[in-house]
XYZ file of C-alpha atoms in Angstrom:
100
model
C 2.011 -20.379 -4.862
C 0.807 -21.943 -1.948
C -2.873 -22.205 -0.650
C -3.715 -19.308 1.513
C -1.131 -17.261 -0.462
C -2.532 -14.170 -2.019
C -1.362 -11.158 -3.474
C -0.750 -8.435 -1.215
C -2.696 -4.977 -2.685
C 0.013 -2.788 -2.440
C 0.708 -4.759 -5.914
C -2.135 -2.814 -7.923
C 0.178 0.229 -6.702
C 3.163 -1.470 -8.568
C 1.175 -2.254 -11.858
C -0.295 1.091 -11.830
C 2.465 3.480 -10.677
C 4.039 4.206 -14.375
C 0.873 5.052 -15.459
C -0.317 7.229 -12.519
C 3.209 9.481 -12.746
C 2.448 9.587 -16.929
C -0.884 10.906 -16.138
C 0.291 13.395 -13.238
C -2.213 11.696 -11.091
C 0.707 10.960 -8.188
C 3.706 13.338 -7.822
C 7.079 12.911 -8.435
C 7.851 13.709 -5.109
C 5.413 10.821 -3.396
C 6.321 8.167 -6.213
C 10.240 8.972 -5.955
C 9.612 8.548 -1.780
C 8.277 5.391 -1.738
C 10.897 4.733 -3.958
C 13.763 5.528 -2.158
C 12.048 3.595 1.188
C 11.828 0.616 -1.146
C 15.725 0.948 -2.478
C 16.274 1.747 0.954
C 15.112 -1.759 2.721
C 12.431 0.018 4.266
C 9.691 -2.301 2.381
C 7.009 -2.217 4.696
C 6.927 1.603 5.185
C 6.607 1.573 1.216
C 4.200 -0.918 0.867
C 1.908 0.995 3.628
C 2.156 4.154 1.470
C 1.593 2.740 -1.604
C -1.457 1.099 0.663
C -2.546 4.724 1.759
C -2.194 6.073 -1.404
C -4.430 3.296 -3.341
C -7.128 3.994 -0.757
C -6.931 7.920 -0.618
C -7.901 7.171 -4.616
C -11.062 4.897 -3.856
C -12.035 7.095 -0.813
C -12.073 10.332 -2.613
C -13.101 9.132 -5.981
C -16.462 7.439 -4.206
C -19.131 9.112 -4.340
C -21.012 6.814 -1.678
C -19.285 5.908 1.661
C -17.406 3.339 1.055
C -16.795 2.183 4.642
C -12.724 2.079 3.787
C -10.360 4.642 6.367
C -6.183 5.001 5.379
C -6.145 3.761 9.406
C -3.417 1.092 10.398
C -6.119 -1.722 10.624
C -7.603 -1.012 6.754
C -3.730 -0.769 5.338
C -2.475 -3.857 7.397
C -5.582 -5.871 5.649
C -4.532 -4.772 2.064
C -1.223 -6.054 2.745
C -1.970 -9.554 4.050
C 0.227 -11.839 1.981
C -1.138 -15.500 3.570
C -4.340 -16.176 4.771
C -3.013 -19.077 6.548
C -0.570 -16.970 8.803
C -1.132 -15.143 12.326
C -0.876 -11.556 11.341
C -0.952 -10.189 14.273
C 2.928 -9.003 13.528
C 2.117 -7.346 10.428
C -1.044 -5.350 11.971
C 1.445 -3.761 14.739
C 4.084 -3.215 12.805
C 2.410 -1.248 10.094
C 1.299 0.546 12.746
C 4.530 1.520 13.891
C 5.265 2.185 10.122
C 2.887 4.550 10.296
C 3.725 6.494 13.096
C 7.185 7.077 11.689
């Protein structure tokens, strides 16, 4: 792995998600749909839910504000793969993502 390189958090979603259906905490219905957008290419729509989803969990489960929104700007940071890069890209297209 380079320097700079770091693991985007939409992986937590991917270590957790067998867990979370076993324990009825996510739905068939959401888990099967990001699914399908992953199968079906459409890996940055997936990894923004799976974004949205993680925070939704650390929003409502907080007692205290924790400062965090499911906006475009808080779900484009969790995704950052390289420090190093401009992500300017990524930021507009997951909002476009998002607006789909």
């Amino acid at each position: 792995m380079d320097l700079g390189a770091i693991v985007g958090g939409d992986f937590i979603y991917d270590e957790i998600r067998q867990r979370l259906r076993q324990s009825n905490q996510i739905s068939a219905e959401i888990a099967d749909g990001i699914d399908g957008l992953q199968r079906d290419g459409h890996q940055l729509e997936a990894r923004s839910l799976k974004a949205v989803f993680l925070l939704s969990r650390v929003i409502s489960s907080s007692a205290a504000d924790t400062g965090l929104k499911t906006d475009a700007q808080s779900i484009a940071d969790l995704l950052v793969d390289d420090l190093k890069s401009d992500n300017s890209a990524l930021r507009a297209n997951v909002k476009v993502a998002l607006e789909e």
